[in-house]
Amino acid sequence: MRFEPPPATLRLRIDRDALTANWQALDRFSGEAQTGAAVKADCYGLGVAQCVPALRDAGAAAFFVAHWGEVAAVAAHVSSATIGVLHGVSTSAEANFARDIGGVPVINTVRQAQLWQDAGGGLCHLMVDTGINRIGLAPADIGNAAIQALNVDTLMSHLACAEEDSAENMRQLRLFRSIIPAIAHRRTSISNSAGTALGEAFACDLTRPGLALYGGKPNAGFAQHIRQVAYPQAAVLQIRHIAAGERVGYNGQFVAPAPLTTATVSLGYADGFLRARGHDASLTYQGTPLPVIGKVSMDMITLDARAAPMLREGDWLDVPFDLPQIAESSGLSQYELLTTLGHRFDRA
Ligand SMILES: *Cc1c(COP(=O)(O)O)cnc(C)c1O
């Protein structure tokens, strides 16, 4: 017998219309180029099942994940031939799996190229490192026989400073352009979300936005074009009344300055509400902000609920999720805010 759990006390609403509109906005930024979608890390924490069908229906036809373990969930919605795997193939097991499932490895090293050919090879992408010095082929290795033997769909590189107004972007683009004639390929691609705002020259044949699809704004150019996609909510577990001088939460860090009504809420750092967010943060009840007090726990936070006398156990609170704003106040990156959301939300 299988037990279906009851609805969670955490829910994450995905605004599919906003997701679609964001992809369309990035597609406009991409000009003549095709617009793909980075869907790694479970669509940056928002859920492959919720996001990939909307991106597919909007027109995306190139999807990127990092790990082979991420392919099957995406392939439930799109052809595996449209899924690029950014980490490439580091073992023969990965190369064989790639052949079996039909995902397309992004080859990053000479050794990966050899592993891929040894497994039978086939269409792949090729990542050349033009300055981030993280993963990707060194430009000097482009003439290597194992690389030249690859059947390359998309020749790609990745920008290190795309969200900044930095001379490094043009330097990387120039280096990338100098490599393009050195290997046969079908398409070129250098831009992530922020790269698409750098101008037409950066679009190449395919763009690979991630963050901005999900509501992140890597730079000011996106301000009016990108909409919030994720709306988390958490339920009140308990309402308490405490006296002045009583303490709240681990280590008794918060001391009630007056008699307080508190609300303990089903949301903690295991749900992406990291302690860095707890300072001067609020959740809202029907638009009324209720400040977080005391330390954030793994599964709970406590709020000063005096501003909402009608609040009852079981009521739902909105968790603010304007990404640029919360990144600013918490010191966390917009990427971290999305990808740490965790697995306990009911995503809908
Ligand atoms: C994650 C990733 C992207 C998407 O980047 P965003 O900044 O989220 O738009 C694009 N390309 C590569 C290689 C990536 O790793």
GROMACS .gro file of C-alpha atoms and ligand atoms in nm:
model
  363
    1MET     CA    1   0.000   0.000   0.000
    2ARG     CA    2   0.127   0.346  -0.090
    3PHE     CA    3   0.053   0.643   0.126
    4GLU     CA    4  -0.001   0.977  -0.041
    5PRO     CA    5   0.118   1.250   0.194
    6PRO     CA    6  -0.126   1.532   0.268
    7PRO     CA    7  -0.054   1.874   0.117
    8ALA     CA    8   0.265   2.026   0.256
    9THR     CA    9   0.269   2.330   0.482
   10LEU     CA   10   0.491   2.490   0.219
   11ARG     CA   11   0.389   2.573  -0.132
   12LEU     CA   12   0.559   2.728  -0.429
   13ARG     CA   13   0.342   2.873  -0.700
   14ILE     CA   14   0.507   2.896  -1.039
   15ASP     CA   15   0.362   3.170  -1.258
   16ARG     CA   16   0.388   2.994  -1.595
   17ASP     CA   17   0.268   3.302  -1.782
   18ALA     CA   18   0.557   3.501  -1.634
   19LEU     CA   19   0.800   3.220  -1.719
   20THR     CA   20   0.673   3.219  -2.078
   21ALA     CA   21   0.692   3.599  -2.097
   22ASN     CA   22   1.048   3.593  -1.963
   23TRP     CA   23   1.157   3.340  -2.225
   24GLN     CA   24   0.992   3.554  -2.494
   25ALA     CA   25   1.169   3.866  -2.362
   26LEU     CA   26   1.503   3.686  -2.373
   27ASP     CA   27   1.418   3.562  -2.720
   28ARG     CA   28   1.372   3.925  -2.827
   29PHE     CA   29   1.705   4.016  -2.665
   30SER     CA   30   1.857   3.726  -2.860
   31GLY     CA   31   1.760   3.883  -3.195
   32GLU     CA   32   1.810   3.639  -3.480
   33ALA     CA   33   1.966   3.375  -3.257
   34GLN     CA   34   1.778   3.076  -3.119
   35THR     CA   35   1.698   3.098  -2.750
   36GLY     CA   36   1.759   2.795  -2.533
   37ALA     CA   37   1.700   2.739  -2.164
   38ALA     CA   38   1.928   2.636  -1.879
   39VAL     CA   39   1.716   2.390  -1.679
   40LYS     CA   40   1.991   2.251  -1.454
   41ALA     CA   41   1.941   2.203  -1.081
   42ASP     CA   42   1.570   2.127  -1.129
   43CYS     CA   43   1.513   2.452  -1.319
   44TYR     CA   44   1.709   2.647  -1.059
   45GLY     CA   45   1.498   2.498  -0.783
   46LEU     CA   46   1.158   2.579  -0.930
   47GLY     CA   47   1.082   2.230  -1.065
   48VAL     CA   48   1.142   2.069  -1.405
   49ALA     CA   49   0.785   1.937  -1.421
   50GLN     CA   50   0.645   2.286  -1.367
   51CYS     CA   51   0.886   2.480  -1.589
   52VAL     CA   52   1.010   2.269  -1.881
   53PRO     CA   53   0.668   2.220  -2.048
   54ALA     CA   54   0.608   2.598  -2.039
   55LEU     CA   55   0.955   2.669  -2.184
   56ARG     CA   56   0.902   2.405  -2.453
   57ASP     CA   57   0.560   2.544  -2.543
   58ALA     CA   58   0.706   2.896  -2.559
   59GLY     CA   59   0.948   2.772  -2.824
   60ALA     CA   60   1.268   2.668  -2.647
   61ALA     CA   61   1.435   2.378  -2.829
   62ALA     CA   62   1.776   2.359  -2.659
   63PHE     CA   63   1.793   2.269  -2.291
   64PHE     CA   64   2.097   2.247  -2.064
   65VAL     CA   65   2.156   2.050  -1.745
   66ALA     CA   66   2.484   1.989  -1.561
   67HIS     CA   67   2.460   1.620  -1.461
   68TRP     CA   68   2.351   1.302  -1.638
   69GLY     CA   69   2.122   1.232  -1.343
   70GLU     CA   70   1.920   1.538  -1.446
   71VAL     CA   71   1.846   1.420  -1.800
   72ALA     CA   72   1.558   1.177  -1.745
   73ALA     CA   73   1.334   1.430  -1.568
   74VAL     CA   74   1.379   1.679  -1.853
   75ALA     CA   75   1.345   1.409  -2.120
   76ALA     CA   76   0.997   1.334  -1.985
   77HIS     CA   77   0.893   1.660  -2.155
   78VAL     CA   78   1.128   1.715  -2.449
   79SER     CA   79   1.335   1.504  -2.686
   80SER     CA   80   1.661   1.394  -2.522
   81ALA     CA   81   1.844   1.507  -2.836
   82THR     CA   82   1.764   1.865  -2.732
   83ILE     CA   83   1.925   1.823  -2.388
   84GLY     CA   84   2.289   1.927  -2.352
   85VAL     CA   85   2.481   1.805  -2.047
   86LEU     CA   86   2.730   2.071  -1.944
   87HIS     CA   87   2.967   1.855  -1.739
   88GLY     CA   88   3.025   1.632  -2.040
   89VAL     CA   89   3.146   1.276  -1.996
   90SER     CA   90   3.408   1.211  -1.729
   91THR     CA   91   3.383   0.830  -1.724
   92SER     CA   92   3.300   0.558  -1.974
   93ALA     CA   93   2.987   0.493  -1.765
   94GLU     CA   94   2.872   0.847  -1.838
   95ALA     CA   95   2.960   0.816  -2.206
   96ASN     CA   96   2.764   0.491  -2.234
   97PHE     CA   97   2.472   0.640  -2.046
   98ALA     CA   98   2.476   0.940  -2.281
   99ARG     CA   99   2.454   0.706  -2.580
  100ASP     CA  100   2.171   0.509  -2.417
  101ILE     CA  101   1.957   0.803  -2.310
  102GLY     CA  102   2.037   1.016  -2.614
  103GLY     CA  103   2.142   1.333  -2.428
  104VAL     CA  104   2.416   1.542  -2.586
  105PRO     CA  105   2.742   1.581  -2.393
  106VAL     CA  106   2.919   1.914  -2.383
  107ILE     CA  107   3.277   1.801  -2.434
  108ASN     CA  108   3.514   2.004  -2.217
  109THR     CA  109   3.854   1.832  -2.239
  110VAL     CA  110   4.066   1.622  -2.472
  111ARG     CA  111   4.013   1.325  -2.240
  112GLN     CA  112   3.635   1.374  -2.257
  113ALA     CA  113   3.660   1.377  -2.637
  114GLN     CA  114   3.846   1.046  -2.628
  115LEU     CA  115   3.597   0.890  -2.385
  116TRP     CA  116   3.313   1.001  -2.609
  117GLN     CA  117   3.473   0.859  -2.925
  118ASP     CA  118   3.560   0.532  -2.744
  119ALA     CA  119   3.193   0.494  -2.649
  120GLY     CA  120   3.090   0.533  -3.011
  121GLY     CA  121   3.069   0.911  -3.025
  122GLY     CA  122   2.805   1.096  -3.219
  123LEU     CA  123   2.675   1.449  -3.205
  124CYS     CA  124   2.812   1.654  -2.915
  125HIS     CA  125   2.867   2.013  -2.812
  126LEU     CA  126   3.211   2.159  -2.743
  127MET     CA  127   3.289   2.410  -2.468
  128VAL     CA  128   3.597   2.624  -2.519
  129ASP     CA  129   3.721   2.828  -2.223
  130THR     CA  130   3.789   3.187  -2.327
  131GLY     CA  131   3.870   3.333  -1.988
  132ILE     CA  132   3.659   3.201  -1.702
  133ASN     CA  133   3.923   2.931  -1.649
  134ARG     CA  134   3.679   2.692  -1.495
  135ILE     CA  135   3.565   2.416  -1.731
  136GLY     CA  136   3.621   2.392  -2.104
  137LEU     CA  137   3.888   2.324  -2.359
  138ALA     CA  138   4.194   2.547  -2.354
  139PRO     CA  139   4.198   2.734  -2.687
  140ALA     CA  140   4.545   2.593  -2.758
  141ASP     CA  141   4.396   2.241  -2.767
  142ILE     CA  142   4.146   2.313  -3.044
  143GLY     CA  143   4.372   2.146  -3.304
  144ASN     CA  144   4.404   1.823  -3.106
  145ALA     CA  145   4.311   1.522  -3.319
  146ALA     CA  146   4.053   1.392  -3.071
  147ILE     CA  147   3.884   1.733  -3.071
  148GLN     CA  148   3.897   1.769  -3.449
  149ALA     CA  149   3.735   1.426  -3.483
  150LEU     CA  150   3.425   1.536  -3.288
  151ASN     CA  151   3.090   1.589  -3.456
  152VAL     CA  152   3.013   1.927  -3.300
  153ASP     CA  153   2.663   2.068  -3.294
  154THR     CA  154   2.717   2.380  -3.081
  155LEU     CA  155   3.058   2.535  -3.028
  156MET     CA  156   3.024   2.728  -2.706
  157SER     CA  157   3.201   2.937  -2.451
  158HIS     CA  158   3.090   3.101  -2.126
  159LEU     CA  159   3.127   3.461  -2.010
  160ALA     CA  160   3.286   3.531  -1.673
  161CYS     CA  161   3.157   3.886  -1.622
  162ALA     CA  162   2.840   3.910  -1.832
  163GLU     CA  163   2.645   4.092  -1.560
  164GLU     CA  164   2.913   4.361  -1.540
  165ASP     CA  165   3.003   4.636  -1.781
  166SER     CA  166   3.348   4.487  -1.824
  167ALA     CA  167   3.600   4.493  -2.109
  168GLU     CA  168   3.649   4.125  -2.036
  169ASN     CA  169   3.323   4.045  -2.222
  170MET     CA  170   3.447   4.179  -2.554
  171ARG     CA  171   3.788   4.023  -2.495
  172GLN     CA  172   3.620   3.681  -2.450
  173LEU     CA  173   3.399   3.732  -2.756
  174ARG     CA  174   3.700   3.821  -2.971
  175LEU     CA  175   3.892   3.516  -2.855
  176PHE     CA  176   3.585   3.299  -2.917
  177ARG     CA  177   3.552   3.439  -3.270
  178SER     CA  178   3.915   3.358  -3.339
  179ILE     CA  179   3.849   2.994  -3.246
  180ILE     CA  180   3.528   2.956  -3.448
  181PRO     CA  181   3.703   2.889  -3.782
  182ALA     CA  182   3.930   2.628  -3.623
  183ILE     CA  183   3.667   2.356  -3.585
  184ALA     CA  184   3.365   2.240  -3.782
  185HIS     CA  185   3.034   2.302  -3.604
  186ARG     CA  186   2.671   2.387  -3.670
  187ARG     CA  187   2.600   2.662  -3.420
  188THR     CA  188   2.787   2.898  -3.188
  189SER     CA  189   2.682   3.011  -2.839
  190ILE     CA  190   2.842   3.232  -2.573
  191SER     CA  191   2.566   3.408  -2.379
  192ASN     CA  192   2.391   3.325  -2.056
  193SER     CA  193   2.103   3.551  -1.940
  194ALA     CA  194   2.318   3.856  -1.878
  195GLY     CA  195   2.508   3.802  -2.203
  196THR     CA  196   2.192   3.848  -2.408
  197ALA     CA  197   2.174   4.208  -2.280
  198LEU     CA  198   2.526   4.287  -2.405
  199GLY     CA  199   2.412   4.337  -2.761
  200GLU     CA  200   2.352   4.144  -3.079
  201ALA     CA  201   2.717   4.046  -3.125
  202PHE     CA  202   2.693   3.829  -2.815
  203ALA     CA  203   2.387   3.635  -2.928
  204CYS     CA  204   2.581   3.418  -3.177
  205ASP     CA  205   2.347   3.140  -3.303
  206LEU     CA  206   2.206   3.027  -2.969
  207THR     CA  207   2.166   3.189  -2.627
  208ARG     CA  208   2.152   2.990  -2.303
  209PRO     CA  209   1.958   3.192  -2.045
  210GLY     CA  210   1.880   3.049  -1.704
  211LEU     CA  211   1.849   3.297  -1.419
  212ALA     CA  212   1.637   3.555  -1.602
  213LEU     CA  213   1.386   3.289  -1.712
  214TYR     CA  214   1.311   3.228  -1.346
  215GLY     CA  215   1.277   3.594  -1.251
  216GLY     CA  216   1.637   3.687  -1.177
  217LYS     CA  217   1.769   4.019  -1.303
  218PRO     CA  218   2.144   3.993  -1.354
  219ASN     CA  219   2.172   4.356  -1.464
  220ALA     CA  220   1.968   4.674  -1.491
  221GLY     CA  221   1.892   4.619  -1.861
  222PHE     CA  222   1.643   4.353  -1.758
  223ALA     CA  223   1.453   4.559  -1.504
  224GLN     CA  224   1.133   4.623  -1.704
  225HIS     CA  225   1.145   4.301  -1.907
  226ILE     CA  226   1.165   4.022  -1.651
  227ARG     CA  227   0.879   3.920  -1.422
  228GLN     CA  228   0.877   3.735  -1.093
  229VAL     CA  229   0.803   3.365  -1.149
  230ALA     CA  230   0.821   3.199  -0.807
  231TYR     CA  231   0.584   3.276  -0.521
  232PRO     CA  232   0.659   3.076  -0.203
  233GLN     CA  233   0.409   3.053   0.081
  234ALA     CA  234   0.435   2.894   0.424
  235ALA     CA  235   0.169   2.802   0.681
  236VAL     CA  236   0.147   2.913   1.043
  237LEU     CA  237   0.208   2.618   1.278
  238GLN     CA  238   0.141   2.794   1.608
  239ILE     CA  239   0.035   3.128   1.755
  240ARG     CA  240   0.185   3.211   2.096
  241HIS     CA  241   0.162   3.493   2.345
  242ILE     CA  242   0.481   3.569   2.534
  243ALA     CA  243   0.568   3.816   2.806
  244ALA     CA  244   0.818   4.102   2.785
  245GLY     CA  245   1.168   3.966   2.851
  246GLU     CA  246   1.099   3.618   2.716
  247ARG     CA  247   1.335   3.485   2.453
  248VAL     CA  248   1.262   3.336   2.113
  249GLY     CA  249   1.448   3.066   1.924
  250TYR     CA  250   1.791   2.907   1.951
  251ASN     CA  251   2.036   3.075   2.186
  252GLY     CA  252   1.765   3.313   2.302
  253GLN     CA  253   1.902   3.578   2.077
  254PHE     CA  254   1.575   3.769   2.049
  255VAL     CA  255   1.437   3.914   2.372
  256ALA     CA  256   1.075   4.033   2.362
  257PRO     CA  257   1.078   4.410   2.430
  258ALA     CA  258   0.707   4.399   2.521
  259PRO     CA  259   0.433   4.135   2.546
  260LEU     CA  260   0.422   3.975   2.202
  261THR     CA  261   0.198   3.762   1.988
  262THR     CA  262   0.426   3.535   1.787
  263ALA     CA  263   0.359   3.310   1.490
  264THR     CA  264   0.578   3.009   1.426
  265VAL     CA  265   0.589   2.929   1.057
  266SER     CA  266   0.673   2.614   0.861
  267LEU     CA  267   0.977   2.753   0.680
  268GLY     CA  268   1.342   2.712   0.769
  269TYR     CA  269   1.688   2.708   0.629
  270ALA     CA  270   1.626   2.360   0.485
  271ASP     CA  271   1.369   2.536   0.266
  272GLY     CA  272   1.613   2.797   0.145
  273PHE     CA  273   1.529   3.055   0.409
  274LEU     CA  274   1.890   3.079   0.514
  275ARG     CA  275   1.999   3.259   0.828
  276ALA     CA  276   2.146   3.530   0.607
  277ARG     CA  277   1.787   3.617   0.517
  278GLY     CA  278   1.665   3.641   0.874
  279HIS     CA  279   1.799   3.989   0.946
  280ASP     CA  280   1.531   4.255   0.900
  281ALA     CA  281   1.321   4.009   0.698
  282SER     CA  282   0.944   3.982   0.705
  283LEU     CA  283   0.678   3.748   0.574
  284THR     CA  284   0.348   3.906   0.483
  285TYR     CA  285  -0.009   3.823   0.578
  286GLN     CA  286  -0.255   3.972   0.330
  287GLY     CA  287   0.003   4.237   0.254
  288THR     CA  288   0.093   4.315   0.617
  289PRO     CA  289   0.462   4.255   0.693
  290LEU     CA  290   0.535   4.043   1.000
  291PRO     CA  291   0.902   4.066   1.105
  292VAL     CA  292   1.114   3.755   1.159
  293ILE     CA  293   1.243   3.736   1.518
  294GLY     CA  294   1.517   3.514   1.658
  295LYS     CA  295   1.735   3.272   1.470
  296VAL     CA  296   1.608   3.085   1.168
  297SER     CA  297   1.577   2.710   1.249
  298MET     CA  298   1.600   2.420   1.007
  299ASP     CA  299   1.222   2.383   0.972
  300MET     CA  300   1.078   2.695   1.136
  301ILE     CA  301   1.094   3.068   1.177
  302THR     CA  302   0.911   3.281   1.430
  303LEU     CA  303   0.744   3.611   1.350
  304ASP     CA  304   0.627   3.907   1.552
  305ALA     CA  305   0.259   3.878   1.462
  306ARG     CA  306   0.125   4.183   1.646
  307ALA     CA  307   0.039   4.360   1.321
  308ALA     CA  308  -0.202   4.079   1.222
  309PRO     CA  309  -0.435   4.010   1.517
  310MET     CA  310  -0.661   3.801   1.291
  311LEU     CA  311  -0.382   3.554   1.208
  312ARG     CA  312  -0.467   3.191   1.298
  313GLU     CA  313  -0.283   2.860   1.299
  314GLY     CA  314  -0.302   2.713   0.951
  315ASP     CA  315  -0.315   3.049   0.774
  316TRP     CA  316  -0.081   3.104   0.480
  317LEU     CA  317   0.186   3.370   0.466
  318ASP     CA  318   0.362   3.503   0.159
  319VAL     CA  319   0.739   3.473   0.152
  320PRO     CA  320   0.881   3.776  -0.030
  321PHE     CA  321   1.075   3.656  -0.333
  322ASP     CA  322   1.170   3.961  -0.535
  323LEU     CA  323   1.511   3.821  -0.624
  324PRO     CA  324   1.721   4.137  -0.679
  325GLN     CA  325   1.580   4.296  -0.364
  326ILE     CA  326   1.636   3.993  -0.141
  327ALA     CA  327   1.980   3.933  -0.284
  328GLU     CA  328   2.066   4.289  -0.191
  329SER     CA  329   1.936   4.263   0.166
  330SER     CA  330   2.069   3.913   0.241
  331GLY     CA  331   2.404   3.914   0.064
  332LEU     CA  332   2.303   3.590  -0.110
  333SER     CA  333   2.310   3.572  -0.488
  334GLN     CA  334   1.986   3.549  -0.685
  335TYR     CA  335   2.110   3.207  -0.802
  336GLU     CA  336   2.152   3.090  -0.443
  337LEU     CA  337   1.806   3.215  -0.344
  338LEU     CA  338   1.650   3.006  -0.621
  339THR     CA  339   1.856   2.689  -0.601
  340THR     CA  340   1.836   2.648  -0.223
  341LEU     CA  341   1.454   2.635  -0.214
  342GLY     CA  342   1.466   2.265  -0.133
  343HIS     CA  343   1.236   1.971  -0.183
  344ARG     CA  344   0.961   2.023   0.073
  345PHE     CA  345   0.746   2.271  -0.117
  346ASP     CA  346   0.438   2.155  -0.302
  347ARG     CA  347   0.516   2.304  -0.641
  348ALA     CA  348   0.219   2.401  -0.851
  349LIG     C1  349   2.420   2.793  -1.590
  349LIG     C2  350   2.472   2.821  -1.726
  349LIG     C3  351   2.403   2.906  -1.812
  349LIG     C4  352   2.286   2.991  -1.766
  349LIG     O1  353   2.338   3.101  -1.693
  349LIG     P1  354   2.246   3.216  -1.627
  349LIG     O2  355   2.347   3.311  -1.573
  349LIG     O3  356   2.166   3.150  -1.522
  349LIG     O4  357   2.163   3.272  -1.735
  349LIG     C5  358   2.448   2.918  -1.941
  349LIG     N1  359   2.558   2.851  -1.983
  349LIG     C6  360   2.629   2.770  -1.902
  349LIG     C7  361   2.749   2.701  -1.953
  349LIG     C8  362   2.590   2.754  -1.770
  349LIG     O5  363   2.662   2.677  -1.688
   0.00000   0.00000   0.00000
